[in-house]
Amino acid sequence: MRAIGVDETTQDLRIIDLPIPEPGPGEVRIAVAATAVNRADLMQRRGLYPPPPGASPILGLEVSGTVDTVGPDVAGLAVGDEVCALLAGGGYAEYALAPAAQCLPVPIGVSVVDAAALPEVSCTVHSNIVTEAGLRAGETLLVHGGGSGIGTHAIQLGKALGATVAVTVGSEFKAQRCRELGADIVIDYHDEDFAEILRDRADVILDIMGAKYLSRNVQTLAPQGRLVIIGLQGGVTGELNIGALLGKRGRVSATNLRGRPAVGPHSKAEVVAAVREQVWPLVADGAVRAVVSARLPLADAATAHDLLDSPESVGKVLLTP
Ligand SMILES: NC(=O)c1ccc[n+]([C@@H]2O[C@H](COP(=O)([O-])OP(=O)(O)OC[C@H]3O[C@@H](n4cnc5c(N)ncnc54)[C@H](OP(=O)(O)O)[C@@H]3O)[C@@H](O)[C@H]2O)c1
């Protein structure tokens, strides 16, 4: 099969030939309709985010497509089913293996290609703003990077849950798209300070900046506020004003989807099951949509990476083998 390989010296992406993988116990093989580009792929390409032990070294954390072979001990999936799936790696290829417990049906109203835009964002956003932070109707959710794949999903899920949603963005183009998706408060982080505008008001913050925003995020938290850090684009080491946090009876946590175990407590299987139960109905009724900025052939993976890194991309970039 054709897949995308990374040249370790130049970090160039190129088409390579690999044997079609065989599913093991509990796995299915998916004939890939599309995979989606994640920021993690750009980091893995640069050698900064190695795949977890046992995962495919091929890039790609999610795919959509048709079940092509079912491995031993799989219940509830059959050859020909259209699915999308959360992977630990291996999505940039014509065929990918997925644990059956990490597969979701293609939601009603979403094409099989565009379904590749959903598993990583819905699992990350739901597990953080709902399971981890317990966002409730009437609360205020601040989403940093509202135009990102994660951000565009978080805006929609936050609104569907009855929250007021604030976002930070870096351009008027992204600001406009965030408003169209339902964001109530849009802050351009180049010109405005979110901590001044939202001081003491955010019940939940979904943060992708890490150290750079830590102290301002704490200022922004409302009493009993919950700051969930999922990205470290602004650095890994920051100073936390514990006094300010204590005064607000606030909470800071950090989570990582890829490193979760496949099964058991806090596993990917648990996250996927919660998404199927609570997010998929919202997708089926149109309250939450797949936000896709481009669909490119698999061979154009390098262009897709450049696009994700550019200010023009809002939501997800897909690759179709
Ligand atoms: N922990 C987990 O399990 C997990 C899972 C998935 C993703 N993530 C993380 O979530 C983040 C988003 O992932 P993605 O794949 O959706 O990435 P993406 O689409 O590439 O988005 C990255 C975003 O960062 C924004 N950004 C850059 N500087 C910013 C700043 N100073 N303030 C606010 N926003 C800023 C950019 O927006 P502008 O162009 O507007 O600046 C861009 O939209 C990444 O950090 C990724 O590592 C974590």
GROMACS .gro file of C-alpha atoms and ligand atoms in nm:
model
  369
    1MET     CA    1   0.000   0.000   0.000
    2ARG     CA    2   0.098   0.363  -0.034
    3ALA     CA    3   0.176   0.554   0.284
    4ILE     CA    4   0.361   0.871   0.382
    5GLY     CA    5   0.711   0.834   0.525
    6VAL     CA    6   0.929   1.097   0.692
    7ASP     CA    7   1.292   1.135   0.581
    8GLU     CA    8   1.476   1.143   0.915
    9THR     CA    9   1.751   1.374   0.786
   10THR     CA   10   1.555   1.630   0.586
   11GLN     CA   11   1.214   1.575   0.752
   12ASP     CA   12   1.066   1.571   0.401
   13LEU     CA   13   0.743   1.377   0.353
   14ARG     CA   14   0.728   1.130   0.065
   15ILE     CA   15   0.520   0.840  -0.063
   16ILE     CA   16   0.655   0.499   0.045
   17ASP     CA   17   0.539   0.141  -0.018
   18LEU     CA   18   0.448  -0.072   0.283
   19PRO     CA   19   0.284  -0.412   0.326
   20ILE     CA   20  -0.089  -0.393   0.400
   21PRO     CA   21  -0.114  -0.447   0.779
   22GLU     CA   22  -0.304  -0.742   0.930
   23PRO     CA   23  -0.542  -0.675   1.221
   24GLY     CA   24  -0.464  -0.841   1.552
   25PRO     CA   25  -0.712  -0.939   1.826
   26GLY     CA   26  -0.968  -0.665   1.889
   27GLU     CA   27  -0.865  -0.470   1.578
   28VAL     CA   28  -1.017  -0.393   1.240
   29ARG     CA   29  -0.848  -0.287   0.918
   30ILE     CA   30  -0.993   0.024   0.755
   31ALA     CA   31  -0.963   0.109   0.385
   32VAL     CA   32  -0.891   0.476   0.444
   33ALA     CA   33  -1.117   0.739   0.283
   34ALA     CA   34  -0.942   1.024   0.465
   35THR     CA   35  -0.705   1.104   0.746
   36ALA     CA   36  -0.679   1.442   0.920
   37VAL     CA   37  -0.368   1.646   0.994
   38ASN     CA   38  -0.308   1.729   1.360
   39ARG     CA   39  -0.054   1.967   1.514
   40ALA     CA   40   0.092   1.657   1.679
   41ASP     CA   41   0.184   1.525   1.330
   42LEU     CA   42   0.394   1.836   1.263
   43MET     CA   43   0.576   1.779   1.592
   44GLN     CA   44   0.623   1.405   1.528
   45ARG     CA   45   0.765   1.487   1.182
   46ARG     CA   46   1.027   1.709   1.352
   47GLY     CA   47   1.116   1.429   1.596
   48LEU     CA   48   0.960   1.615   1.890
   49TYR     CA   49   0.666   1.382   1.961
   50PRO     CA   50   0.762   1.015   1.921
   51PRO     CA   51   0.480   0.759   1.886
   52PRO     CA   52   0.397   0.568   2.207
   53PRO     CA   53   0.548   0.216   2.243
   54GLY     CA   54   0.386  -0.032   2.005
   55ALA     CA   55   0.219   0.235   1.788
   56SER     CA   56   0.276   0.260   1.412
   57PRO     CA   57   0.566   0.493   1.326
   58ILE     CA   58   0.356   0.630   1.037
   59LEU     CA   59   0.194   0.970   1.103
   60GLY     CA   60  -0.182   1.001   1.147
   61LEU     CA   61  -0.398   0.996   1.461
   62GLU     CA   62  -0.738   0.950   1.298
   63VAL     CA   63  -0.900   0.813   0.985
   64SER     CA   64  -1.236   0.751   0.826
   65GLY     CA   65  -1.322   0.478   0.577
   66THR     CA   66  -1.468   0.133   0.532
   67VAL     CA   67  -1.397  -0.172   0.747
   68ASP     CA   68  -1.209  -0.406   0.515
   69THR     CA   69  -1.106  -0.690   0.749
   70VAL     CA   70  -1.215  -0.779   1.101
   71GLY     CA   71  -0.958  -0.930   1.338
   72PRO     CA   72  -1.026  -1.195   1.605
   73ASP     CA   73  -1.240  -1.106   1.910
   74VAL     CA   74  -1.418  -0.809   1.751
   75ALA     CA   75  -1.788  -0.766   1.822
   76GLY     CA   76  -2.021  -0.507   1.673
   77LEU     CA   77  -1.828  -0.428   1.354
   78ALA     CA   78  -1.846  -0.599   1.014
   79VAL     CA   79  -1.674  -0.576   0.677
   80GLY     CA   80  -1.833  -0.289   0.482
   81ASP     CA   81  -1.919  -0.072   0.783
   82GLU     CA   82  -1.835   0.297   0.738
   83VAL     CA   83  -1.645   0.422   1.042
   84CYS     CA   84  -1.409   0.684   1.172
   85ALA     CA   85  -1.147   0.597   1.429
   86LEU     CA   86  -0.901   0.734   1.680
   87LEU     CA   87  -0.551   0.589   1.626
   88ALA     CA   88  -0.220   0.596   1.810
   89GLY     CA   89  -0.059   0.634   1.463
   90GLY     CA   90  -0.067   0.496   1.108
   91GLY     CA   91  -0.338   0.713   0.949
   92TYR     CA   92  -0.134   0.853   0.657
   93ALA     CA   93  -0.181   0.537   0.449
   94GLU     CA   94  -0.425   0.352   0.225
   95TYR     CA   95  -0.505   0.105   0.505
   96ALA     CA   96  -0.493   0.156   0.881
   97LEU     CA   97  -0.547  -0.066   1.184
   98ALA     CA   98  -0.775   0.052   1.463
   99PRO     CA   99  -0.886  -0.105   1.789
  100ALA     CA  100  -1.259  -0.176   1.747
  101ALA     CA  101  -1.325   0.013   2.072
  102GLN     CA  102  -1.178   0.328   1.911
  103CYS     CA  103  -1.409   0.317   1.608
  104LEU     CA  104  -1.723   0.528   1.576
  105PRO     CA  105  -1.992   0.505   1.309
  106VAL     CA  106  -1.981   0.780   1.046
  107PRO     CA  107  -2.239   1.020   1.193
  108ILE     CA  108  -2.565   1.081   1.012
  109GLY     CA  109  -2.532   1.380   0.780
  110VAL     CA  110  -2.150   1.368   0.753
  111SER     CA  111  -1.970   1.231   0.445
  112VAL     CA  112  -1.733   0.940   0.499
  113VAL     CA  113  -1.440   1.167   0.401
  114ASP     CA  114  -1.532   1.454   0.635
  115ALA     CA  115  -1.587   1.210   0.925
  116ALA     CA  116  -1.204   1.196   0.950
  117ALA     CA  117  -1.220   1.549   1.093
  118LEU     CA  118  -1.407   1.436   1.404
  119PRO     CA  119  -1.248   1.162   1.622
  120GLU     CA  120  -0.945   1.349   1.758
  121VAL     CA  121  -1.122   1.681   1.821
  122SER     CA  122  -1.440   1.533   1.966
  123CYS     CA  123  -1.250   1.295   2.197
  124THR     CA  124  -1.010   1.569   2.311
  125VAL     CA  125  -1.272   1.839   2.358
  126HIS     CA  126  -1.538   1.624   2.524
  127SER     CA  127  -1.298   1.448   2.760
  128ASN     CA  128  -1.164   1.786   2.873
  129ILE     CA  129  -1.451   2.033   2.886
  130VAL     CA  130  -1.717   1.779   2.992
  131THR     CA  131  -1.552   1.484   3.170
  132GLU     CA  132  -1.255   1.668   3.321
  133ALA     CA  133  -1.394   2.021   3.376
  134GLY     CA  134  -1.767   1.945   3.407
  135LEU     CA  135  -1.885   2.242   3.195
  136ARG     CA  136  -2.249   2.323   3.274
  137ALA     CA  137  -2.520   2.524   3.096
  138GLY     CA  138  -2.498   2.893   3.182
  139GLU     CA  139  -2.122   2.883   3.248
  140THR     CA  140  -1.856   3.070   3.050
  141LEU     CA  141  -1.604   2.868   2.849
  142LEU     CA  142  -1.284   3.031   2.719
  143VAL     CA  143  -1.122   2.848   2.426
  144HIS     CA  144  -0.773   2.955   2.323
  145GLY     CA  145  -0.705   2.924   1.950
  146GLY     CA  146  -1.072   2.932   1.849
  147GLY     CA  147  -0.985   2.876   1.481
  148SER     CA  148  -0.789   2.555   1.540
  149GLY     CA  149  -0.927   2.208   1.479
  150ILE     CA  150  -0.977   2.175   1.854
  151GLY     CA  151  -1.112   2.528   1.891
  152THR     CA  152  -1.375   2.507   1.617
  153HIS     CA  153  -1.514   2.190   1.776
  154ALA     CA  154  -1.499   2.333   2.129
  155ILE     CA  155  -1.698   2.643   2.027
  156GLN     CA  156  -1.976   2.427   1.888
  157LEU     CA  157  -1.983   2.178   2.176
  158GLY     CA  158  -1.973   2.460   2.431
  159LYS     CA  159  -2.270   2.632   2.264
  160ALA     CA  160  -2.462   2.304   2.232
  161LEU     CA  161  -2.415   2.252   2.608
  162GLY     CA  162  -2.558   2.598   2.682
  163ALA     CA  163  -2.236   2.782   2.771
  164THR     CA  164  -2.129   3.134   2.678
  165VAL     CA  165  -1.820   3.081   2.462
  166ALA     CA  166  -1.523   3.318   2.442
  167VAL     CA  167  -1.226   3.254   2.211
  168THR     CA  168  -0.884   3.397   2.138
  169VAL     CA  169  -0.769   3.421   1.775
  170GLY     CA  170  -0.482   3.577   1.583
  171SER     CA  171  -0.663   3.728   1.282
  172GLU     CA  172  -0.990   3.885   1.171
  173PHE     CA  173  -1.040   3.596   0.928
  174LYS     CA  174  -1.041   3.343   1.212
  175ALA     CA  175  -1.246   3.579   1.429
  176GLN     CA  176  -1.521   3.586   1.166
  177ARG     CA  177  -1.526   3.206   1.132
  178CYS     CA  178  -1.546   3.167   1.510
  179ARG     CA  179  -1.845   3.405   1.525
  180GLU     CA  180  -2.014   3.201   1.249
  181LEU     CA  181  -1.963   2.887   1.460
  182GLY     CA  182  -2.135   3.055   1.755
  183ALA     CA  183  -1.859   3.221   1.962
  184ASP     CA  184  -2.009   3.499   2.176
  185ILE     CA  185  -1.687   3.684   2.265
  186VAL     CA  186  -1.394   3.695   2.021
  187ILE     CA  187  -1.060   3.835   2.136
  188ASP     CA  188  -0.770   3.903   1.898
  189TYR     CA  189  -0.470   3.818   2.113
  190HIS     CA  190  -0.244   4.053   1.912
  191ASP     CA  191  -0.444   4.364   2.011
  192GLU     CA  192  -0.631   4.272   2.327
  193ASP     CA  193  -0.556   4.106   2.662
  194PHE     CA  194  -0.803   3.826   2.730
  195ALA     CA  195  -0.725   3.841   3.104
  196GLU     CA  196  -0.838   4.204   3.120
  197ILE     CA  197  -1.153   4.144   2.919
  198LEU     CA  198  -1.257   3.826   3.102
  199ARG     CA  199  -1.101   3.876   3.448
  200ASP     CA  200  -1.268   3.641   3.704
  201ARG     CA  201  -1.528   3.531   3.446
  202ALA     CA  202  -1.422   3.199   3.288
  203ASP     CA  203  -1.569   2.893   3.458
  204VAL     CA  204  -1.376   2.664   3.223
  205ILE     CA  205  -1.067   2.741   3.012
  206LEU     CA  206  -0.948   2.504   2.739
  207ASP     CA  207  -0.584   2.606   2.696
  208ILE     CA  208  -0.334   2.517   2.424
  209MET     CA  209  -0.059   2.766   2.517
  210GLY     CA  210   0.071   2.623   2.847
  211ALA     CA  211   0.335   2.834   3.026
  212LYS     CA  212   0.282   3.156   2.829
  213TYR     CA  213  -0.082   3.190   2.936
  214LEU     CA  214  -0.066   3.025   3.280
  215SER     CA  215  -0.075   3.332   3.502
  216ARG     CA  216  -0.328   3.518   3.283
  217ASN     CA  217  -0.546   3.206   3.270
  218VAL     CA  218  -0.553   3.196   3.650
  219GLN     CA  219  -0.650   3.568   3.655
  220THR     CA  220  -0.929   3.487   3.410
  221LEU     CA  221  -1.076   3.199   3.613
  222ALA     CA  222  -1.405   3.261   3.790
  223PRO     CA  223  -1.451   3.137   4.147
  224GLN     CA  224  -1.451   2.753   4.131
  225GLY     CA  225  -1.304   2.782   3.780
  226ARG     CA  226  -1.134   2.492   3.602
  227LEU     CA  227  -0.830   2.543   3.376
  228VAL     CA  228  -0.757   2.243   3.153
  229ILE     CA  229  -0.427   2.254   2.966
  230ILE     CA  230  -0.400   2.035   2.656
  231GLY     CA  231  -0.128   2.210   2.453
  232LEU     CA  232   0.213   2.357   2.525
  233GLN     CA  233   0.258   2.591   2.228
  234GLY     CA  234   0.377   2.863   2.468
  235GLY     CA  235   0.620   2.652   2.669
  236VAL     CA  236   0.623   2.377   2.930
  237THR     CA  237   0.748   2.551   3.246
  238GLY     CA  238   0.555   2.835   3.407
  239GLU     CA  239   0.507   2.997   3.745
  240LEU     CA  240   0.173   2.924   3.909
  241ASN     CA  241   0.033   3.179   4.157
  242ILE     CA  242  -0.110   2.925   4.402
  243GLY     CA  243  -0.244   3.205   4.621
  244ALA     CA  244  -0.460   3.341   4.338
  245LEU     CA  245  -0.578   2.988   4.254
  246LEU     CA  246  -0.656   2.913   4.619
  247GLY     CA  247  -0.846   3.241   4.654
  248LYS     CA  248  -1.072   3.132   4.371
  249ARG     CA  249  -1.091   2.770   4.489
  250GLY     CA  250  -0.978   2.701   4.133
  251ARG     CA  251  -0.835   2.392   3.966
  252VAL     CA  252  -0.560   2.338   3.709
  253SER     CA  253  -0.526   2.009   3.525
  254ALA     CA  254  -0.353   1.881   3.214
  255THR     CA  255  -0.443   1.585   2.996
  256ASN     CA  256  -0.316   1.397   2.695
  257LEU     CA  257  -0.531   1.177   2.472
  258ARG     CA  258  -0.263   0.987   2.281
  259GLY     CA  259  -0.094   0.859   2.597
  260ARG     CA  260  -0.411   0.717   2.751
  261PRO     CA  261  -0.430   0.336   2.774
  262ALA     CA  262  -0.644   0.167   2.508
  263VAL     CA  263  -0.883   0.009   2.761
  264GLY     CA  264  -0.969   0.038   3.130
  265PRO     CA  265  -1.020   0.344   3.352
  266HIS     CA  266  -0.952   0.680   3.177
  267SER     CA  267  -0.883   0.491   2.853
  268LYS     CA  268  -0.937   0.587   2.491
  269ALA     CA  269  -1.217   0.328   2.476
  270GLU     CA  270  -1.394   0.510   2.762
  271VAL     CA  271  -1.350   0.849   2.592
  272VAL     CA  272  -1.478   0.714   2.258
  273ALA     CA  273  -1.783   0.557   2.427
  274ALA     CA  274  -1.869   0.889   2.595
  275VAL     CA  275  -1.831   1.076   2.264
  276ARG     CA  276  -2.057   0.825   2.089
  277GLU     CA  277  -2.323   0.868   2.355
  278GLN     CA  278  -2.307   1.245   2.410
  279VAL     CA  279  -2.148   1.413   2.104
  280TRP     CA  280  -2.265   1.194   1.813
  281PRO     CA  281  -2.635   1.286   1.863
  282LEU     CA  282  -2.533   1.655   1.847
  283VAL     CA  283  -2.350   1.590   1.520
  284ALA     CA  284  -2.646   1.397   1.380
  285ASP     CA  285  -2.885   1.686   1.454
  286GLY     CA  286  -2.645   1.946   1.308
  287ALA     CA  287  -2.559   2.128   1.634
  288VAL     CA  288  -2.195   2.022   1.594
  289ARG     CA  289  -2.042   2.005   1.247
  290ALA     CA  290  -1.714   1.880   1.105
  291VAL     CA  291  -1.514   2.194   1.016
  292VAL     CA  292  -1.289   2.121   0.718
  293SER     CA  293  -1.068   2.386   0.559
  294ALA     CA  294  -0.919   2.168   0.283
  295ARG     CA  295  -0.923   1.819   0.135
  296LEU     CA  296  -0.596   1.725  -0.039
  297PRO     CA  297  -0.459   1.403  -0.192
  298LEU     CA  298  -0.240   1.195   0.041
  299ALA     CA  299   0.064   1.269  -0.177
  300ASP     CA  300   0.023   1.640  -0.086
  301ALA     CA  301   0.086   1.576   0.284
  302ALA     CA  302   0.365   1.836   0.296
  303THR     CA  303   0.132   2.103   0.152
  304ALA     CA  304  -0.130   2.001   0.409
  305HIS     CA  305   0.124   2.050   0.691
  306ASP     CA  306   0.214   2.396   0.556
  307LEU     CA  307  -0.154   2.484   0.535
  308LEU     CA  308  -0.219   2.382   0.897
  309ASP     CA  309   0.070   2.603   1.000
  310SER     CA  310  -0.064   2.903   0.805
  311PRO     CA  311  -0.317   3.164   0.925
  312GLU     CA  312  -0.552   3.061   0.641
  313SER     CA  313  -0.656   2.727   0.790
  314VAL     CA  314  -0.966   2.714   1.010
  315GLY     CA  315  -1.062   2.370   1.143
  316LYS     CA  316  -0.916   2.054   0.996
  317VAL     CA  317  -0.707   1.973   0.687
  318LEU     CA  318  -0.787   1.631   0.539
  319LEU     CA  319  -0.574   1.396   0.325
  320THR     CA  320  -0.746   1.148   0.096
  321PRO     CA  321  -0.562   0.843  -0.034
  322LIG     N1  322  -0.357   1.702   2.498
  322LIG     C1  323  -0.425   1.644   2.401
  322LIG     O1  324  -0.477   1.534   2.416
  322LIG     C2  325  -0.439   1.714   2.269
  322LIG     C3  326  -0.511   1.654   2.164
  322LIG     C4  327  -0.525   1.726   2.044
  322LIG     C5  328  -0.467   1.852   2.031
  322LIG     N2  329  -0.395   1.903   2.135
  322LIG     C6  330  -0.332   2.037   2.124
  322LIG     O2  331  -0.432   2.130   2.094
  322LIG     C7  332  -0.376   2.234   2.014
  322LIG     C8  333  -0.459   2.253   1.889
  322LIG     O3  334  -0.443   2.139   1.808
  322LIG     P1  335  -0.492   2.139   1.656
  322LIG     O4  336  -0.447   2.013   1.593
  322LIG     O5  337  -0.635   2.179   1.655
  322LIG     O6  338  -0.398   2.257   1.601
  322LIG     P2  339  -0.411   2.368   1.490
  322LIG     O7  340  -0.539   2.352   1.413
  322LIG     O8  341  -0.281   2.369   1.420
  322LIG     O9  342  -0.423   2.501   1.576
  322LIG     C9  343  -0.320   2.564   1.647
  322LIG    C10  344  -0.378   2.700   1.686
  322LIG    O10  345  -0.293   2.770   1.777
  322LIG    C11  346  -0.337   2.905   1.769
  322LIG     N3  347  -0.245   2.996   1.836
  322LIG    C12  348  -0.116   3.020   1.808
  322LIG     N4  349  -0.065   3.113   1.895
  322LIG    C13  350  -0.168   3.147   1.977
  322LIG    C14  351  -0.180   3.237   2.088
  322LIG     N5  352  -0.077   3.311   2.130
  322LIG     N6  353  -0.300   3.246   2.151
  322LIG    C15  354  -0.406   3.172   2.112
  322LIG     N7  355  -0.400   3.084   2.008
  322LIG    C16  356  -0.282   3.072   1.942
  322LIG    C17  357  -0.345   2.928   1.618
  322LIG    O11  358  -0.441   3.027   1.593
  322LIG     P3  359  -0.409   3.171   1.526
  322LIG    O12  360  -0.368   3.148   1.382
  322LIG    O13  361  -0.537   3.241   1.539
  322LIG    O14  362  -0.295   3.227   1.605
  322LIG    C18  363  -0.399   2.793   1.568
  322LIG    O15  364  -0.537   2.801   1.540
  322LIG    C19  365  -0.230   2.197   1.985
  322LIG    O16  366  -0.148   2.262   2.080
  322LIG    C20  367  -0.229   2.046   2.012
  322LIG    O17  368  -0.104   2.000   2.051
  322LIG    C21  369  -0.381   1.837   2.251
   0.00000   0.00000   0.00000
